[in-house]
């Protein structure tokens, strides 16, 4: 079965660059399409988030179809927060039918951090079980063991948090994700390359590809906000201080500098297999980061 | 035990508005222990309702108060049949089970819930109760060092922590411990970390189909569940 373009690159020893797009809150997708057009030839794949931070939006699957239609390589983010095992399997069959081949398996943020706090949290599965479910589908059965008429085949990834303040339990879960069949990992935001180095010392024993998550911040205020409100994120004080030195109106420029410096070092020192750039609402500046990181021509 | 909170007085007043004579019925078991609906709370609520009625000049209710040992047990409910025949409605300070047991026993009587039944838990300190069991019908506490991830993890996930944990706390609330950090630390202390490294398959939500029923294996009687 033909591998996805992204899967081929995954095993090509190329330094990979992925980014992500948050779909709109509403039916007007013009800005999202604009970002797809802007980024599709500059990165190896584009993730589309699945109600990121539990905020209701246009769906990941719809966004991935748009990426596909506009000539990009999508990575479908699938969380376990909103759909039970029937719905997730059905969505994956549709995704496969429509040519989507890359899936990032996530547990999903808590309903409590989002904008529909009274909703029922589903979490019928967790991220490890989701990975296993996809492997079962690939082998021709649904989760209940019933035979599928036509099995899908995906390139599957997961997430890991090298900067967690208590890393050991995260590594236990990482091991389970690897054992469940994850081929690549896009990490949570990396700010301290020391923790990435330590994590890679551990992860390099496995045959999986690690893309370091790079969050682009627009101000010291945003960094502090993330520390207080974004699950798991810990922006070090040194980076907050650096962002604070930006002249008025130049915060984002400073954020781009910080992100580009991290990316350049990761690439120069071959710390891991690539980067995943998360511009959180500023997707339009990703080309500037690529340029500042001297990654301007990725080519497809 | 079952833990509940008494409803706001205004909500209770709105519920009882159509009924002249109301018995406020406490429960002597869980609701007494969690300070939501025992004899003391029945008496306080009775006073509060009378006071509110007098102050507002709104309503001409008369109240009886009574507390049974357990509202979830027909044997104890039978003891108040005479009292119930004198009133227009029962305001139950029992849990949701008590309310329904009363409704089944007295088919012609309106039964109103005076508490919001919240969870099964334990007293953490004086006046503080914490949820501890989700009654899932498929107990896995052996694997998790006696700490329930279904109840205490906001996502109820089974294979370890999500990435949202920070300072040992949950992403859903900075006041809430991350269940998986607690589980990891306790398994480590018990030298049983291999249990966390196992893969746990998805839950079986039909371990006991809903509405759940258990029939004693010693003396099995049992009618239609419904």
Short mmCIF file of C-alpha atoms in Angstrom, two decimals:
data_model
loop_
_atom_site.label_atom_id
_atom_site.label_comp_id
_atom_site.label_asym_id
_atom_site.label_seq_id
_atom_site.Cartn_x
_atom_site.Cartn_y
_atom_site.Cartn_z
CA UNK A 1 0.00 0.00 0.00
CA UNK A 2 1.31 3.42 -0.94
CA UNK A 3 2.83 5.36 1.90
CA UNK A 4 1.78 8.92 2.50
CA UNK A 5 4.14 11.61 1.33
CA UNK A 6 4.79 12.46 4.96
CA UNK A 7 5.51 8.83 5.87
CA UNK A 8 8.04 8.58 3.06
CA UNK A 9 9.81 11.69 4.33
CA UNK A 10 9.63 10.36 7.88
CA UNK A 11 12.00 7.57 6.92
CA UNK A 12 14.21 9.61 4.60
CA UNK A 13 16.49 11.12 7.27
CA UNK A 14 15.38 14.54 6.17
CA UNK A 15 14.96 17.21 8.86
CA UNK A 16 11.18 17.43 9.01
CA UNK A 17 9.12 20.55 9.45
CA UNK A 18 5.44 20.41 10.27
CA UNK A 19 3.12 23.12 11.46
CA UNK A 20 -0.46 23.35 12.52
CA UNK A 21 -3.58 25.27 11.68
CA UNK A 22 -6.46 25.95 14.03
CA UNK A 23 -9.71 25.89 12.06
CA UNK A 24 -12.11 28.84 12.40
CA UNK A 25 -14.91 29.20 14.86
CA UNK A 26 -17.59 29.42 12.24
CA UNK A 27 -18.35 28.50 8.66
CA UNK A 28 -16.10 31.08 7.00
CA UNK A 29 -12.95 29.12 6.20
CA UNK A 30 -11.31 31.72 3.97
CA UNK A 31 -8.55 32.61 6.45
CA UNK A 32 -7.77 28.93 7.04
CA UNK A 33 -7.55 28.35 3.28
CA UNK A 34 -5.27 31.38 2.99
CA UNK A 35 -2.96 29.83 5.59
CA UNK A 36 -3.04 26.47 3.81
CA UNK A 37 -2.00 28.14 0.56
CA UNK A 38 0.69 30.08 2.37
CA UNK A 39 2.20 27.04 4.10
CA UNK A 40 1.54 23.96 1.97
CA UNK A 41 4.75 24.17 -0.05
CA UNK A 42 6.92 25.33 2.82
CA UNK A 43 6.40 22.48 5.29
CA UNK A 44 6.29 18.70 5.13
CA UNK A 45 2.83 18.42 6.65
CA UNK A 46 0.14 20.54 8.24
CA UNK A 47 -1.71 19.38 11.33
CA UNK A 48 -5.27 20.54 11.75
CA UNK A 49 -6.25 20.77 15.41
CA UNK A 50 -9.30 19.02 16.86
CA UNK A 51 -11.16 21.61 18.95
CA UNK A 52 -7.86 22.72 20.44
CA UNK A 53 -8.09 23.68 24.13
CA UNK A 54 -11.62 22.22 24.04
CA UNK A 55 -12.88 25.26 22.15
CA UNK A 56 -15.57 24.33 19.61
CA UNK A 57 -14.43 25.00 16.06
CA UNK A 58 -14.68 23.82 12.47
CA UNK A 59 -13.62 20.16 12.58
CA UNK A 60 -10.12 18.78 12.08
CA UNK A 61 -11.39 16.38 9.42
CA UNK A 62 -12.93 19.25 7.44
CA UNK A 63 -9.73 21.26 7.76
CA UNK A 64 -7.65 18.28 6.59
CA UNK A 65 -9.86 17.86 3.54
CA UNK A 66 -9.22 21.53 2.71
CA UNK A 67 -5.47 21.05 3.12
CA UNK A 68 -5.71 18.05 0.81
CA UNK A 69 -7.82 19.85 -1.79
CA UNK A 70 -5.35 22.72 -1.86
CA UNK A 71 -2.40 20.45 -2.44
CA UNK A 72 -1.03 20.19 1.08
CA UNK A 73 -0.19 17.14 3.19
CA UNK A 74 -2.54 16.99 6.17
CA UNK A 75 -2.12 15.37 9.58
CA UNK A 76 -5.49 14.65 11.13
CA UNK A 77 -5.52 15.35 14.86
CA UNK A 78 -7.90 13.00 16.63
CA UNK A 79 -8.75 13.45 20.28
CA UNK A 80 -10.80 11.15 22.51
CA UNK A 81 -12.64 13.99 24.22
CA UNK A 82 -15.70 14.37 22.02
CA UNK A 83 -16.38 11.05 20.30
CA UNK A 84 -16.80 7.49 21.47
CA UNK A 85 -15.17 4.50 19.80
CA UNK A 86 -17.90 4.17 17.16
CA UNK A 87 -17.65 7.79 16.07
CA UNK A 88 -13.84 7.83 15.98
CA UNK A 89 -13.65 4.66 13.88
CA UNK A 90 -16.26 6.03 11.48
CA UNK A 91 -14.39 9.34 11.14
CA UNK A 92 -11.18 7.45 10.40
CA UNK A 93 -12.88 5.43 7.67
CA UNK A 94 -14.13 8.65 6.10
CA UNK A 95 -10.69 10.25 6.43
CA UNK A 96 -9.05 7.29 4.75
CA UNK A 97 -11.65 7.20 1.98
CA UNK A 98 -10.92 10.86 1.27
CA UNK A 99 -7.17 10.29 1.08
CA UNK A 100 -6.04 11.41 4.51
CA UNK A 101 -3.20 9.15 5.59
CA UNK A 102 -1.58 10.77 8.63
CA UNK A 103 -3.19 10.74 12.05
CA UNK A 104 -2.01 12.23 15.34
CA UNK A 105 -3.60 10.40 18.28
CA UNK A 106 -4.28 12.54 21.35
CA UNK A 107 -6.25 12.13 24.55
CA UNK A 108 -7.57 15.69 24.22
CA UNK A 109 -7.66 18.60 26.63
CA UNK A 110 -10.07 18.62 29.52
CA UNK A 111 -13.52 20.03 28.82
CA UNK A 112 -12.91 22.34 31.79
CA UNK A 113 -10.31 24.44 29.93
CA UNK A 114 -12.59 25.12 26.96
CA UNK A 115 -15.63 27.17 25.99
CA UNK A 116 -18.31 24.50 26.46
CA UNK A 117 -17.63 23.68 30.09
CA UNK A 118 -21.02 22.02 30.62
CA UNK A 119 -20.48 19.45 27.87
CA UNK A 120 -20.15 15.75 28.58
CA UNK A 121 -16.50 14.67 28.43
CA UNK A 122 -16.41 11.43 26.45
CA UNK A 123 -12.92 9.89 26.85
CA UNK A 124 -14.26 6.47 25.91
CA UNK A 125 -10.65 5.79 24.88
CA UNK A 126 -7.29 7.23 25.81
CA UNK A 127 -4.48 8.01 23.38
CA UNK A 128 -2.81 4.61 23.82
CA UNK A 129 -6.06 2.76 23.23
CA UNK A 130 -6.72 4.98 20.19
CA UNK A 131 -3.38 3.97 18.69
CA UNK A 132 -4.20 0.30 19.30
CA UNK A 133 -7.62 0.79 17.74
CA UNK A 134 -6.07 2.13 14.54
CA UNK A 135 -3.64 -0.79 14.38
CA UNK A 136 -6.62 -3.17 14.73
CA UNK A 137 -8.45 -1.36 11.91
CA UNK A 138 -5.36 -1.62 9.75
CA UNK A 139 -5.30 -5.37 10.36
CA UNK A 140 -8.89 -5.56 9.15
CA UNK A 141 -11.10 -5.53 12.22
CA UNK A 142 -13.02 -2.91 14.11
CA UNK A 143 -12.54 -2.45 17.82
CA UNK A 144 -15.10 -5.10 18.65
CA UNK A 145 -13.25 -7.63 16.50
CA UNK A 146 -15.70 -7.55 13.59
CA UNK A 147 -14.25 -7.84 10.12
CA UNK A 148 -13.97 -4.63 8.11
CA UNK A 149 -14.86 -4.53 4.44
CA UNK A 150 -11.73 -2.70 3.35
CA UNK A 151 -9.06 -1.85 5.91
CA UNK A 152 -7.53 1.62 6.13
CA UNK A 153 -3.79 2.26 6.46
CA UNK A 154 -2.40 5.26 8.23
CA UNK A 155 0.86 6.79 9.33
CA UNK A 156 0.19 7.25 13.03
CA UNK A 157 1.70 9.61 15.51
CA UNK A 158 1.25 10.68 19.08
CA UNK A 159 2.32 13.36 21.49
CA UNK A 160 4.87 13.39 24.31
CA UNK A 161 5.84 16.01 26.88
CA UNK A 162 9.63 16.12 27.38
CA UNK A 163 9.34 19.21 29.61
CA UNK A 164 6.82 17.77 32.05
CA UNK A 165 7.85 18.74 35.57
CA UNK A 166 7.63 15.06 36.56
CA UNK A 167 8.90 13.16 33.56
CA UNK A 168 8.93 9.52 34.70
CA UNK A 169 5.17 8.83 34.42
CA UNK A 170 5.20 10.57 31.02
CA UNK A 171 7.94 8.22 29.85
CA UNK A 172 5.91 5.21 30.97
CA UNK A 173 3.11 6.45 28.77
CA UNK A 174 5.53 7.22 25.92
CA UNK A 175 6.70 3.59 26.05
CA UNK A 176 3.11 2.41 25.80
CA UNK A 177 2.49 4.65 22.80
CA UNK A 178 5.58 3.29 21.07
CA UNK A 179 4.50 -0.28 21.84
CA UNK A 180 1.00 0.52 20.54
CA UNK A 181 2.45 1.45 17.16
CA UNK A 182 3.15 5.19 17.12
CA UNK A 183 5.59 5.97 14.28
CA UNK A 184 6.21 9.61 15.05
CA UNK A 185 5.83 12.01 17.95
CA UNK A 186 5.16 15.73 17.87
CA UNK A 187 6.16 16.97 21.29
CA UNK A 188 4.46 19.52 23.50
CA UNK A 189 6.16 22.90 23.44
CA UNK A 190 9.92 22.78 23.98
CA UNK A 191 11.61 25.81 25.53
CA UNK A 192 14.60 24.27 27.26
CA UNK A 193 16.83 22.29 24.94
CA UNK A 194 18.37 20.54 27.95
CA UNK A 195 15.13 18.67 28.54
CA UNK A 196 14.91 17.80 24.84
CA UNK A 197 18.48 16.44 24.94
CA UNK A 198 17.69 14.35 28.01
CA UNK A 199 14.48 13.07 26.45
CA UNK A 200 16.26 12.14 23.21
CA UNK A 201 18.86 10.18 25.14
CA UNK A 202 15.95 8.06 26.32
CA UNK A 203 13.84 8.05 23.13
CA UNK A 204 16.67 7.20 20.75
CA UNK A 205 16.48 3.56 21.82
CA UNK A 206 13.16 3.33 19.92
CA UNK A 207 12.62 3.36 16.19
CA UNK A 208 10.35 6.41 16.24
CA UNK A 209 10.74 9.91 14.84
CA UNK A 210 10.59 12.85 17.20
CA UNK A 211 9.53 16.33 16.06
CA UNK A 212 10.15 18.97 18.70
CA UNK A 213 7.15 21.21 19.31
CA UNK A 214 7.98 24.89 18.98
CA UNK A 215 5.40 27.36 20.29
CA UNK A 216 5.72 30.88 18.95
CA UNK A 217 4.87 33.47 21.55
CA UNK A 218 3.86 37.04 20.80
CA UNK A 219 4.66 38.64 24.16
CA UNK A 220 5.83 38.06 27.71
CA UNK A 221 2.19 38.40 28.68
CA UNK A 222 1.23 35.50 26.43
CA UNK A 223 4.01 33.39 27.94
CA UNK A 224 2.78 34.11 31.45
CA UNK A 225 -0.79 33.41 30.38
CA UNK A 226 0.26 30.05 28.98
CA UNK A 227 2.05 29.17 32.19
CA UNK A 228 -1.12 29.87 34.12
CA UNK A 229 -3.70 28.49 31.72
CA UNK A 230 -2.36 26.11 29.09
CA UNK A 231 -2.24 22.50 30.26
CA UNK A 232 1.29 21.27 30.94
CA UNK A 233 3.16 24.28 29.50
CA UNK A 234 6.06 25.70 31.48
CA UNK A 235 7.78 28.67 29.78
CA UNK A 236 11.09 29.34 31.57
CA UNK A 237 11.58 32.74 33.18
CA UNK A 238 14.60 33.48 30.96
CA UNK A 239 12.42 33.31 27.85
CA UNK A 240 9.71 35.42 29.47
CA UNK A 241 12.38 38.01 30.34
CA UNK A 242 13.69 37.95 26.80
CA UNK A 243 10.23 38.48 25.37
CA UNK A 244 9.76 41.36 27.81
CA UNK A 245 12.75 43.19 26.30
CA UNK A 246 10.85 43.60 23.02
CA UNK A 247 9.96 47.17 22.06
CA UNK A 248 6.29 48.00 22.01
CA UNK A 249 4.61 46.32 19.05
CA UNK A 250 7.64 44.10 18.39
CA UNK A 251 6.70 41.23 20.72
CA UNK A 252 5.87 38.83 17.95
CA UNK A 253 9.16 39.64 16.21
CA UNK A 254 10.97 38.70 19.43
CA UNK A 255 8.87 35.51 19.64
CA UNK A 256 9.92 34.62 16.11
CA UNK A 257 13.58 35.18 17.06
CA UNK A 258 13.27 32.89 20.08
CA UNK A 259 11.52 30.17 18.05
CA UNK A 260 14.03 30.43 15.19
CA UNK A 261 16.97 30.19 17.59
CA UNK A 262 15.54 26.99 19.09
CA UNK A 263 14.88 25.51 15.64
CA UNK A 264 18.34 26.37 14.34
CA UNK A 265 20.04 24.77 17.32
CA UNK A 266 17.87 21.65 17.11
CA UNK A 267 18.75 21.27 13.43
CA UNK A 268 22.45 22.14 13.75
CA UNK A 269 22.96 19.75 16.63
CA UNK A 270 20.62 17.11 15.14
CA UNK A 271 18.88 16.90 18.49
CA UNK A 272 15.85 15.19 17.00
CA UNK A 273 14.26 14.43 13.63
CA UNK A 274 12.46 17.67 13.00
CA UNK A 275 10.27 20.41 14.42
CA UNK A 276 6.56 21.03 14.71
CA UNK A 277 5.82 24.75 14.73
CA UNK A 278 2.76 25.90 16.64
CA UNK A 279 2.03 29.54 15.95
CA UNK A 280 -1.26 29.46 17.90
CA UNK A 281 -3.45 31.94 16.05
CA UNK A 282 -0.55 33.50 14.13
CA UNK A 283 -0.26 30.88 11.38
CA UNK A 284 0.60 33.63 8.90
CA UNK A 285 4.03 34.19 10.47
CA UNK A 286 5.24 30.59 10.04
CA UNK A 287 7.08 31.49 6.78
CA UNK A 288 8.94 34.22 8.72
CA UNK A 289 10.02 31.64 11.30
CA UNK A 290 11.18 29.28 8.57
CA UNK A 291 13.17 32.09 7.00
CA UNK A 292 14.68 33.15 10.31
CA UNK A 293 15.56 29.49 10.96
CA UNK A 294 17.11 29.18 7.49
CA UNK A 295 14.57 26.49 6.65
CA UNK A 296 12.94 28.52 3.92
CA UNK A 297 12.92 25.98 1.14
CA UNK A 298 11.64 22.72 2.44
CA UNK A 299 10.31 21.62 -0.94
CA UNK A 300 7.84 18.86 -1.39
CA UNK B 1 -21.20 6.67 51.34
CA UNK B 2 -23.41 8.81 49.14
CA UNK B 3 -22.69 12.53 49.36
CA UNK B 4 -25.18 15.28 48.55
CA UNK B 5 -25.77 18.99 48.98
CA UNK B 6 -29.01 20.54 50.04
CA UNK B 7 -30.73 22.55 47.32
CA UNK B 8 -31.02 26.33 47.67
CA UNK B 9 -33.96 27.46 49.75
CA UNK B 10 -35.47 29.39 46.85
CA UNK B 11 -35.51 26.31 44.63
CA UNK B 12 -37.13 24.29 47.40
CA UNK B 13 -39.74 27.03 47.93
CA UNK B 14 -40.57 27.04 44.21
CA UNK B 15 -40.99 23.24 44.23
CA UNK B 16 -43.31 23.13 47.21
CA UNK B 17 -45.40 26.14 46.15
CA UNK B 18 -48.41 24.11 44.87
CA UNK B 19 -48.68 21.94 48.00
CA UNK B 20 -50.31 23.02 51.26
CA UNK B 21 -49.13 20.31 53.56
CA UNK B 22 -45.63 18.98 53.14
CA UNK B 23 -43.65 16.42 55.11
CA UNK B 24 -39.92 17.15 55.20
CA UNK B 25 -38.41 13.71 55.29
CA UNK B 26 -34.82 13.15 56.36
CA UNK B 27 -32.65 10.09 55.97
CA UNK B 28 -30.68 8.68 58.86
CA UNK B 29 -27.82 7.17 56.90
CA UNK B 30 -25.58 8.84 54.29
CA UNK B 31 -27.49 12.14 54.24
CA UNK B 32 -27.06 12.46 57.99
CA UNK B 33 -23.33 11.82 57.79
CA UNK B 34 -22.78 14.34 54.96
CA UNK B 35 -24.86 17.03 56.69
CA UNK B 36 -27.30 17.30 53.79
CA UNK B 37 -30.49 15.69 55.05
CA UNK B 38 -30.42 14.15 58.49
CA UNK B 39 -32.64 14.97 61.44
CA UNK B 40 -30.73 18.19 62.16
CA UNK B 41 -30.99 19.44 58.57
CA UNK B 42 -34.71 18.57 58.46
CA UNK B 43 -35.25 20.73 61.51
CA UNK B 44 -33.13 23.61 60.13
CA UNK B 45 -34.91 23.48 56.79
CA UNK B 46 -38.29 23.43 58.49
CA UNK B 47 -37.41 26.60 60.41
CA UNK B 48 -35.94 28.26 57.32
CA UNK B 49 -39.05 27.55 55.26
CA UNK B 50 -41.36 28.89 57.96
CA UNK B 51 -39.24 31.96 58.41
CA UNK B 52 -39.12 32.63 54.66
CA UNK B 53 -42.86 32.19 54.44
CA UNK B 54 -43.48 34.58 57.31
CA UNK B 55 -41.03 37.17 55.97
CA UNK B 56 -42.33 37.15 52.42
CA UNK B 57 -45.98 36.73 53.33
CA UNK B 58 -45.99 34.32 50.46
CA UNK B 59 -47.41 30.83 51.04
CA UNK B 60 -49.55 29.16 53.68
CA UNK B 61 -47.80 25.85 53.92
CA UNK B 62 -47.86 23.65 56.95
CA UNK B 63 -45.02 21.27 57.54
CA UNK B 64 -44.39 17.97 59.26
CA UNK B 65 -40.89 16.76 59.85
CA UNK B 66 -39.68 13.22 60.12
CA UNK B 67 -36.51 11.24 59.60
CA UNK B 68 -36.39 7.56 58.71
CA UNK B 69 -33.40 5.35 59.20
CA UNK B 70 -32.93 4.70 55.47
CA UNK B 71 -35.08 6.03 52.65
CA UNK B 72 -33.66 3.46 50.24
CA UNK B 73 -35.18 0.57 52.15
CA UNK B 74 -38.93 -0.30 51.85
CA UNK B 75 -38.89 -1.67 55.39
CA UNK B 76 -38.19 1.78 56.84
CA UNK B 77 -40.41 3.66 54.38
CA UNK B 78 -43.42 1.57 55.44
CA UNK B 79 -43.12 3.06 58.92
CA UNK B 80 -44.18 6.50 57.64
CA UNK B 81 -47.17 5.41 55.52
CA UNK B 82 -49.59 6.98 58.03
CA UNK B 83 -47.80 10.32 57.99
CA UNK B 84 -47.69 10.37 54.21
CA UNK B 85 -51.45 9.89 54.00
CA UNK B 86 -51.87 13.25 55.79
CA UNK B 87 -49.84 15.38 53.36
CA UNK B 88 -49.94 16.71 49.77
CA UNK B 89 -46.28 16.17 49.02
CA UNK B 90 -43.09 14.68 50.41
CA UNK B 91 -39.98 16.86 50.39
CA UNK B 92 -37.29 14.21 50.62
CA UNK B 93 -33.87 15.03 51.97
CA UNK B 94 -32.77 11.54 50.99
CA UNK B 95 -30.48 10.96 48.04
CA UNK B 96 -31.87 10.30 44.57
CA UNK B 97 -32.39 6.69 45.54
CA UNK B 98 -34.49 7.70 48.53
CA UNK B 99 -36.66 9.97 46.38
CA UNK B 100 -37.30 7.16 43.92
CA UNK B 101 -37.90 4.55 46.59
CA UNK B 102 -40.58 6.83 48.05
CA UNK B 103 -42.13 7.41 44.61
CA UNK B 104 -42.32 3.65 44.05
CA UNK B 105 -43.83 3.01 47.48
CA UNK B 106 -46.40 5.85 47.24
CA UNK B 107 -47.70 5.88 43.64
CA UNK B 108 -50.23 8.68 44.22
CA UNK B 109 -47.91 11.01 46.12
CA UNK B 110 -45.69 13.79 44.75
CA UNK B 111 -42.13 13.34 45.95
CA UNK B 112 -39.76 16.33 45.65
CA UNK B 113 -35.96 16.18 45.89
CA UNK B 114 -34.53 18.51 48.53
CA UNK B 115 -30.89 17.67 47.85
CA UNK B 116 -28.64 17.32 44.82
CA UNK B 117 -27.07 13.86 45.04
CA UNK B 118 -23.47 14.38 44.04
CA UNK B 119 -21.19 11.37 44.35
CA UNK B 120 -19.91 8.44 46.37
CA UNK B 121 -17.07 9.47 48.55
CA UNK B 122 -15.48 9.81 51.92
CA UNK B 123 -14.95 12.45 54.57
CA UNK B 124 -11.60 14.10 53.89
CA UNK B 125 -11.71 16.43 56.85
CA UNK B 126 -14.48 17.94 58.92
CA UNK B 127 -17.07 19.28 56.48
CA UNK B 128 -15.17 18.18 53.37
CA UNK B 129 -16.10 15.14 51.28
CA UNK B 130 -14.18 13.81 48.29
CA UNK B 131 -15.44 11.55 45.52
CA UNK B 132 -13.74 8.17 45.47
CA UNK B 133 -15.80 5.65 43.50
CA UNK B 134 -17.69 5.82 40.20
CA UNK B 135 -19.43 2.45 40.68
CA UNK B 136 -18.21 1.37 37.25
CA UNK B 137 -18.78 -2.31 37.97
CA UNK B 138 -15.26 -3.27 36.90
CA UNK B 139 -12.89 -2.42 39.75
CA UNK B 140 -9.26 -1.98 38.73
CA UNK B 141 -7.85 -0.62 41.97
CA UNK B 142 -5.44 -3.54 42.17
CA UNK B 143 -3.59 -2.15 39.17
CA UNK B 144 -3.56 1.42 40.38
CA UNK B 145 -2.36 1.08 43.95
CA UNK B 146 -5.78 1.69 45.41
CA UNK B 147 -6.28 5.06 43.69
CA UNK B 148 -9.15 5.19 41.18
CA UNK B 149 -8.25 6.88 37.87
CA UNK B 150 -11.83 6.64 36.64
CA UNK B 151 -13.03 8.76 39.53
CA UNK B 152 -10.04 10.94 40.29
CA UNK B 153 -8.68 11.67 36.81
CA UNK B 154 -10.89 14.24 35.11
CA UNK B 155 -10.61 12.24 31.89
CA UNK B 156 -10.87 8.82 33.54
CA UNK B 157 -8.04 7.51 31.39
CA UNK B 158 -6.38 4.17 32.07
CA UNK B 159 -2.85 4.14 30.69
CA UNK B 160 -1.08 6.93 32.54
CA UNK B 161 -1.16 10.72 32.81
CA UNK B 162 -2.04 13.10 30.01
CA UNK B 163 0.42 15.90 29.29
CA UNK B 164 -1.69 18.49 31.09
CA UNK B 165 -0.43 17.76 34.58
CA UNK B 166 1.65 20.49 36.24
CA UNK B 167 3.02 20.61 39.80
CA UNK B 168 1.24 17.32 40.44
CA UNK B 169 -2.10 18.98 39.75
CA UNK B 170 -4.77 18.40 37.12
CA UNK B 171 -5.21 20.63 34.07
CA UNK B 172 -8.90 20.90 34.89
CA UNK B 173 -8.26 22.48 38.30
CA UNK B 174 -5.15 23.65 40.11
CA UNK B 175 -6.75 22.46 43.36
CA UNK B 176 -7.11 18.89 42.17
CA UNK B 177 -4.33 16.32 42.39
CA UNK B 178 -3.40 14.50 39.19
CA UNK B 179 -4.61 10.97 39.88
CA UNK B 180 -1.90 9.46 37.69
CA UNK B 181 0.89 11.24 39.54
CA UNK B 182 -0.56 9.89 42.80
CA UNK B 183 -0.81 6.41 41.27
CA UNK B 184 2.75 6.53 39.95
CA UNK B 185 4.18 7.63 43.30
CA UNK B 186 2.27 5.03 45.28
CA UNK B 187 3.12 2.21 42.87
CA UNK B 188 6.75 3.28 43.11
CA UNK B 189 6.57 3.24 46.90
CA UNK B 190 5.02 -0.24 46.81
CA UNK B 191 7.64 -1.33 44.26
CA UNK B 192 4.88 -2.24 41.81
CA UNK B 193 5.63 0.14 38.93
CA UNK B 194 5.41 -2.76 36.49
CA UNK B 195 1.65 -2.51 36.94
CA UNK B 196 1.70 0.93 35.36
CA UNK B 197 3.73 -0.32 32.42
CA UNK B 198 1.01 -2.79 31.44
CA UNK B 199 -1.45 -1.88 28.71
CA UNK B 200 -5.01 -1.48 29.91
CA UNK B 201 -7.73 -1.95 27.26
CA UNK B 202 -10.72 0.35 26.96
CA UNK B 203 -13.38 0.14 29.63
CA UNK B 204 -16.35 -2.14 29.28
CA UNK B 205 -19.29 0.18 29.81
CA UNK B 206 -21.60 -2.82 29.87
CA UNK B 207 -19.83 -4.50 32.79
CA UNK B 208 -23.28 -4.17 34.32
CA UNK B 209 -25.83 -2.85 31.81
CA UNK B 210 -27.80 0.18 32.91
CA UNK B 211 -30.09 0.29 34.83
CA UNK B 212 -27.82 -1.88 36.88
CA UNK B 213 -29.12 -4.67 39.07
CA UNK B 214 -27.34 -7.09 41.35
CA UNK B 215 -29.13 -10.21 42.55
CA UNK B 216 -27.82 -11.80 45.71
CA UNK B 217 -26.32 -15.17 45.05
CA UNK B 218 -27.47 -16.38 48.46
CA UNK B 219 -31.19 -15.62 48.28
CA UNK B 220 -32.32 -14.75 44.81
CA UNK B 221 -35.72 -13.23 44.52
CA UNK B 222 -36.21 -10.44 42.05
CA UNK B 223 -38.82 -8.99 39.83
CA UNK B 224 -38.71 -6.96 36.68
CA UNK B 225 -36.11 -4.25 36.98
CA UNK B 226 -38.13 -1.15 36.22
#
